[in-house]
Amino acid sequence: SAVISQKPSRDICQRGTSLTIQCQVDSQVTMMFWYRQQPGQSLTLIATANQGSEATYESGFVIDKFPISRPNLTFSTLTVSNMSPEDSSIYLCSVTSGSSEQYFGPGTRLTVT
Amino acid sequence: AQKVTQAQTEISVVEKEDVTLDCVYETRDTTYYLFWYKQPPSGELVFLIRRNSFDEQNEISGRYSWNFQKSTSSFNFTITASQVVDSAVYFCAIQGAQKLVFGQGTRLTINP
């Protein structure tokens, strides 16, 4: 299985600011994904981070609000832009390797005040 | 579109009882994977099992067992002799081509 780390683990941010979350994997992986988990809710896929090209966003999520980078096969960032209290969530990075098993990072717990 | 339904929002049992978490899915794909994840209070998502749609054999891992029935589109999870450490939110999920779709989760509380 892949070992995934995320930074920061948690943050408290002010409305209107932006936060960039980093996801680092200990091995090269095929696919990287970003999920959001709002308080008391299930996980929702934000986008698939593609290496060398633009991310593929799910319905309801846009690049201006959640820009994503993936410069190589082990690293990706998600930025939450112009934050509002509704963005308070846990943001999780996940990866798949050739076996199609999907593993998740420890998450970034974001609170927007 | 794929969908996962976990009808039990919350379950509370006393330690050592057996408990079954239900999962019903919908998909038009002929090939898909079913997953169970555990999310303890600390928040991380722990992978428990992945099942291929062509493999309907039940699986047992220690106190955990899974019952996959394609005829009823169900993939239920049973914990035998539950322990306080089993308290968590459990998510069932389905994956077709790439995207993982989660159910709403079942919050399981094991009382001492």
Short mmCIF file of C-alpha atoms in Angstrom, two decimals:
data_model
loop_
_atom_site.label_atom_id
_atom_site.label_comp_id
_atom_site.label_asym_id
_atom_site.label_seq_id
_atom_site.Cartn_x
_atom_site.Cartn_y
_atom_site.Cartn_z
CA SER A 1 0.00 0.00 0.00
CA ALA A 2 1.06 3.61 -0.53
CA VAL A 3 1.96 5.88 2.37
CA ILE A 4 0.36 9.29 1.96
CA SER A 5 1.08 12.45 3.92
CA GLN A 6 -0.78 15.73 3.86
CA LYS A 7 0.19 19.19 5.03
CA PRO A 8 -1.15 20.95 6.96
CA SER A 9 -3.06 18.48 9.11
CA ARG A 10 -5.40 21.25 10.20
CA ASP A 11 -5.77 24.98 9.86
CA ILE A 12 -8.05 27.81 10.87
CA CYS A 13 -8.35 30.45 8.18
CA GLN A 14 -10.13 33.74 7.76
CA ARG A 15 -12.88 34.32 5.23
CA GLY A 16 -11.57 35.55 1.89
CA THR A 17 -8.13 34.00 2.17
CA SER A 18 -6.71 30.94 0.37
CA LEU A 19 -5.08 27.77 1.64
CA THR A 20 -2.90 25.33 -0.28
CA ILE A 21 -2.91 21.71 0.85
CA GLN A 22 -0.05 19.42 -0.09
CA CYS A 23 -0.23 15.68 -0.72
CA GLN A 24 2.94 13.59 -0.87
CA VAL A 25 3.07 9.86 -1.70
CA ASP A 26 6.01 7.58 -0.95
CA SER A 27 5.87 5.94 -4.37
CA GLN A 28 4.83 6.79 -7.90
CA VAL A 29 1.11 6.34 -8.40
CA THR A 30 -1.17 6.30 -11.40
CA MET A 31 -4.05 8.38 -10.16
CA MET A 32 -4.40 11.06 -7.50
CA PHE A 33 -7.72 12.40 -6.30
CA TRP A 34 -9.00 15.14 -4.00
CA TYR A 35 -12.11 14.64 -1.87
CA ARG A 36 -14.08 16.90 0.44
CA GLN A 37 -15.91 15.73 3.53
CA GLN A 38 -18.19 18.35 5.00
CA PRO A 39 -19.07 18.04 8.71
CA GLY A 40 -21.11 14.92 9.37
CA GLN A 41 -21.27 14.08 5.67
CA SER A 42 -19.85 11.53 3.30
CA LEU A 43 -16.95 12.04 0.95
CA THR A 44 -17.40 13.85 -2.34
CA LEU A 45 -14.89 13.78 -5.16
CA ILE A 46 -13.65 17.26 -6.09
CA ALA A 47 -11.33 16.37 -8.95
CA THR A 48 -8.83 13.96 -10.42
CA ALA A 49 -5.31 15.39 -10.46
CA ASN A 50 -3.68 14.59 -13.79
CA GLN A 51 0.09 14.65 -14.13
CA GLY A 52 1.19 17.15 -16.72
CA SER A 53 -2.28 18.43 -17.59
CA GLU A 54 -5.26 20.18 -16.06
CA ALA A 55 -7.25 18.44 -13.38
CA THR A 56 -10.62 16.89 -14.21
CA TYR A 57 -13.32 18.44 -12.03
CA GLU A 58 -16.58 16.89 -10.90
CA SER A 59 -19.89 18.61 -11.29
CA GLY A 60 -20.21 21.48 -8.83
CA PHE A 61 -16.48 22.12 -8.50
CA VAL A 62 -14.52 24.61 -10.60
CA ILE A 63 -10.88 25.33 -11.20
CA ASP A 64 -11.08 28.95 -10.05
CA LYS A 65 -12.25 27.85 -6.61
CA PHE A 66 -10.14 24.68 -6.29
CA PRO A 67 -7.00 24.97 -8.44
CA ILE A 68 -4.98 21.75 -8.44
CA SER A 69 -1.44 21.03 -9.47
CA ARG A 70 0.32 17.74 -10.03
CA PRO A 71 3.90 18.35 -11.12
CA ASN A 72 4.99 14.70 -10.83
CA LEU A 73 3.77 11.19 -9.97
CA THR A 74 4.20 11.55 -6.21
CA PHE A 75 2.95 15.05 -5.37
CA SER A 76 -0.15 17.19 -5.74
CA THR A 77 -1.58 20.36 -4.26
CA LEU A 78 -5.14 21.57 -3.80
CA THR A 79 -5.85 25.24 -3.15
CA VAL A 80 -9.10 26.35 -1.58
CA SER A 81 -9.51 29.93 -2.82
CA ASN A 82 -11.45 32.87 -1.44
CA MET A 83 -12.68 30.78 1.45
CA SER A 84 -16.03 31.08 3.16
CA PRO A 85 -17.36 29.23 6.24
CA GLU A 86 -19.07 26.76 3.88
CA ASP A 87 -15.60 25.53 2.87
CA SER A 88 -15.00 24.22 6.39
CA SER A 89 -14.40 20.53 5.76
CA ILE A 90 -11.89 17.75 5.81
CA TYR A 91 -9.98 17.60 2.55
CA LEU A 92 -8.52 14.22 1.66
CA CYS A 93 -6.01 13.18 -0.93
CA SER A 94 -6.25 9.65 -2.28
CA VAL A 95 -4.25 7.55 -4.71
CA THR A 96 -4.60 4.39 -6.73
CA SER A 97 -1.86 2.16 -7.99
CA GLY A 98 -2.05 -0.56 -10.58
CA SER A 99 -4.13 -2.81 -8.32
CA SER A 100 -7.00 -0.29 -8.27
CA GLU A 101 -7.07 -0.22 -4.49
CA GLN A 102 -7.61 3.33 -3.37
CA TYR A 103 -5.82 4.68 -0.31
CA PHE A 104 -6.43 7.92 1.53
CA GLY A 105 -4.21 10.41 3.24
CA PRO A 106 -4.84 11.49 6.84
CA GLY A 107 -6.82 14.52 5.72
CA THR A 108 -6.60 18.26 6.30
CA ARG A 109 -9.16 19.63 8.69
CA LEU A 110 -10.03 23.17 7.60
CA THR A 111 -12.06 25.65 9.61
CA VAL A 112 -12.99 28.98 8.05
CA THR A 113 -14.04 31.78 10.37
CA ALA B 1 -24.68 6.77 -12.48
CA GLN B 2 -23.53 4.75 -9.53
CA LYS B 3 -25.11 4.98 -6.11
CA VAL B 4 -24.52 3.47 -2.70
CA THR B 5 -27.16 3.40 0.03
CA GLN B 6 -26.36 2.80 3.66
CA ALA B 7 -29.80 2.93 5.20
CA GLN B 8 -28.55 2.69 8.79
CA THR B 9 -27.45 6.15 9.84
CA GLU B 10 -26.47 5.16 13.37
CA ILE B 11 -26.16 1.87 15.23
CA SER B 12 -25.44 1.45 18.91
CA VAL B 13 -24.73 -1.93 20.50
CA VAL B 14 -23.19 -3.29 23.64
CA GLU B 15 -19.70 -4.72 23.50
CA LYS B 16 -19.44 -8.36 22.39
CA GLU B 17 -22.64 -8.20 20.37
CA ASP B 18 -22.52 -9.00 16.67
CA VAL B 19 -23.50 -6.19 14.33
CA THR B 20 -24.20 -6.05 10.60
CA LEU B 21 -23.85 -2.91 8.51
CA ASP B 22 -25.94 -2.89 5.36
CA CYS B 23 -24.86 -1.63 1.95
CA VAL B 24 -26.94 -1.62 -1.22
CA TYR B 25 -25.53 -0.35 -4.50
CA GLU B 26 -26.71 0.61 -7.96
CA THR B 27 -24.61 0.47 -11.09
CA ARG B 28 -24.91 -0.22 -14.81
CA ASP B 29 -21.29 -1.33 -15.07
CA THR B 30 -20.66 -5.05 -15.49
CA THR B 31 -17.25 -4.72 -13.88
CA TYR B 32 -16.90 -2.79 -10.67
CA TYR B 33 -15.30 -2.87 -7.24
CA LEU B 34 -16.94 -2.58 -3.85
CA PHE B 35 -15.13 -1.21 -0.82
CA TRP B 36 -15.55 -0.77 2.89
CA TYR B 37 -13.67 1.94 4.78
CA LYS B 38 -13.52 2.75 8.49
CA GLN B 39 -13.23 6.33 9.74
CA PRO B 40 -12.41 6.46 13.46
CA PRO B 41 -12.84 9.68 15.47
CA SER B 42 -9.32 10.75 14.48
CA GLY B 43 -10.61 11.27 10.93
CA GLU B 44 -8.35 9.15 8.77
CA LEU B 45 -9.96 6.75 6.32
CA VAL B 46 -8.85 3.16 6.81
CA PHE B 47 -9.19 0.69 3.94
CA LEU B 48 -10.87 -2.55 5.03
CA ILE B 49 -11.71 -4.54 1.92
CA ARG B 50 -12.09 -4.42 -1.85
CA ARG B 51 -14.29 -6.90 -3.68
CA ASN B 52 -14.37 -7.49 -7.45
CA SER B 53 -17.84 -7.77 -8.98
CA PHE B 54 -17.00 -11.19 -10.39
CA ASP B 55 -16.03 -12.61 -7.02
CA GLU B 56 -19.07 -13.38 -4.91
CA GLN B 57 -17.24 -15.42 -2.33
CA ASN B 58 -17.78 -14.24 1.20
CA GLU B 59 -14.70 -13.14 3.04
CA ILE B 60 -13.69 -13.40 6.67
CA SER B 61 -10.84 -11.53 8.29
CA GLY B 62 -10.67 -12.07 12.02
CA ARG B 63 -13.83 -10.65 13.55
CA TYR B 64 -14.83 -9.03 10.25
CA SER B 65 -16.81 -10.72 7.50
CA TRP B 66 -18.38 -9.53 4.29
CA ASN B 67 -21.36 -10.94 2.41
CA PHE B 68 -21.56 -9.99 -1.27
CA GLN B 69 -24.81 -10.86 -3.05
CA LYS B 70 -25.05 -9.69 -6.62
CA SER B 71 -28.69 -10.83 -6.88
CA THR B 72 -29.72 -8.24 -4.31
CA SER B 73 -26.92 -5.72 -5.08
CA SER B 74 -25.78 -5.86 -1.49
CA PHE B 75 -22.38 -5.94 0.18
CA ASN B 76 -22.99 -6.23 3.91
CA PHE B 77 -20.35 -6.07 6.63
CA THR B 78 -20.56 -7.98 9.91
CA ILE B 79 -18.46 -7.44 13.00
CA THR B 80 -18.51 -10.40 15.36
CA ALA B 81 -17.98 -9.93 19.10
CA SER B 82 -17.75 -6.16 18.74
CA GLN B 83 -15.26 -4.13 20.74
CA VAL B 84 -15.19 -0.50 21.83
CA VAL B 85 -12.34 0.12 19.37
CA ASP B 86 -14.73 -0.75 16.53
CA SER B 87 -16.58 2.51 17.18
CA ALA B 88 -16.29 4.58 14.02
CA VAL B 89 -18.11 5.69 10.91
CA TYR B 90 -18.10 2.98 8.26
CA PHE B 91 -18.42 3.80 4.58
CA CYS B 92 -19.34 1.50 1.74
CA ALA B 93 -18.23 2.59 -1.73
CA ILE B 94 -18.37 1.49 -5.35
CA GLN B 95 -15.86 2.11 -8.10
CA GLY B 96 -16.49 1.70 -11.80
CA ALA B 97 -13.96 2.99 -14.32
CA GLN B 98 -12.08 5.24 -11.91
CA LYS B 99 -14.36 7.26 -9.70
CA LEU B 100 -15.13 6.09 -6.17
CA VAL B 101 -18.68 6.81 -5.01
CA PHE B 102 -19.39 6.64 -1.29
CA GLY B 103 -22.50 5.90 0.70
CA GLN B 104 -23.54 8.26 3.45
CA GLY B 105 -21.88 6.16 6.13
CA THR B 106 -23.06 4.36 9.25
CA ARG B 107 -21.96 5.65 12.64
CA LEU B 108 -21.31 2.62 14.84
CA THR B 109 -21.03 3.05 18.59
CA ILE B 110 -19.93 0.14 20.74
CA ASN B 111 -20.79 0.69 24.38
CA PRO B 112 -18.80 -1.00 27.14
#
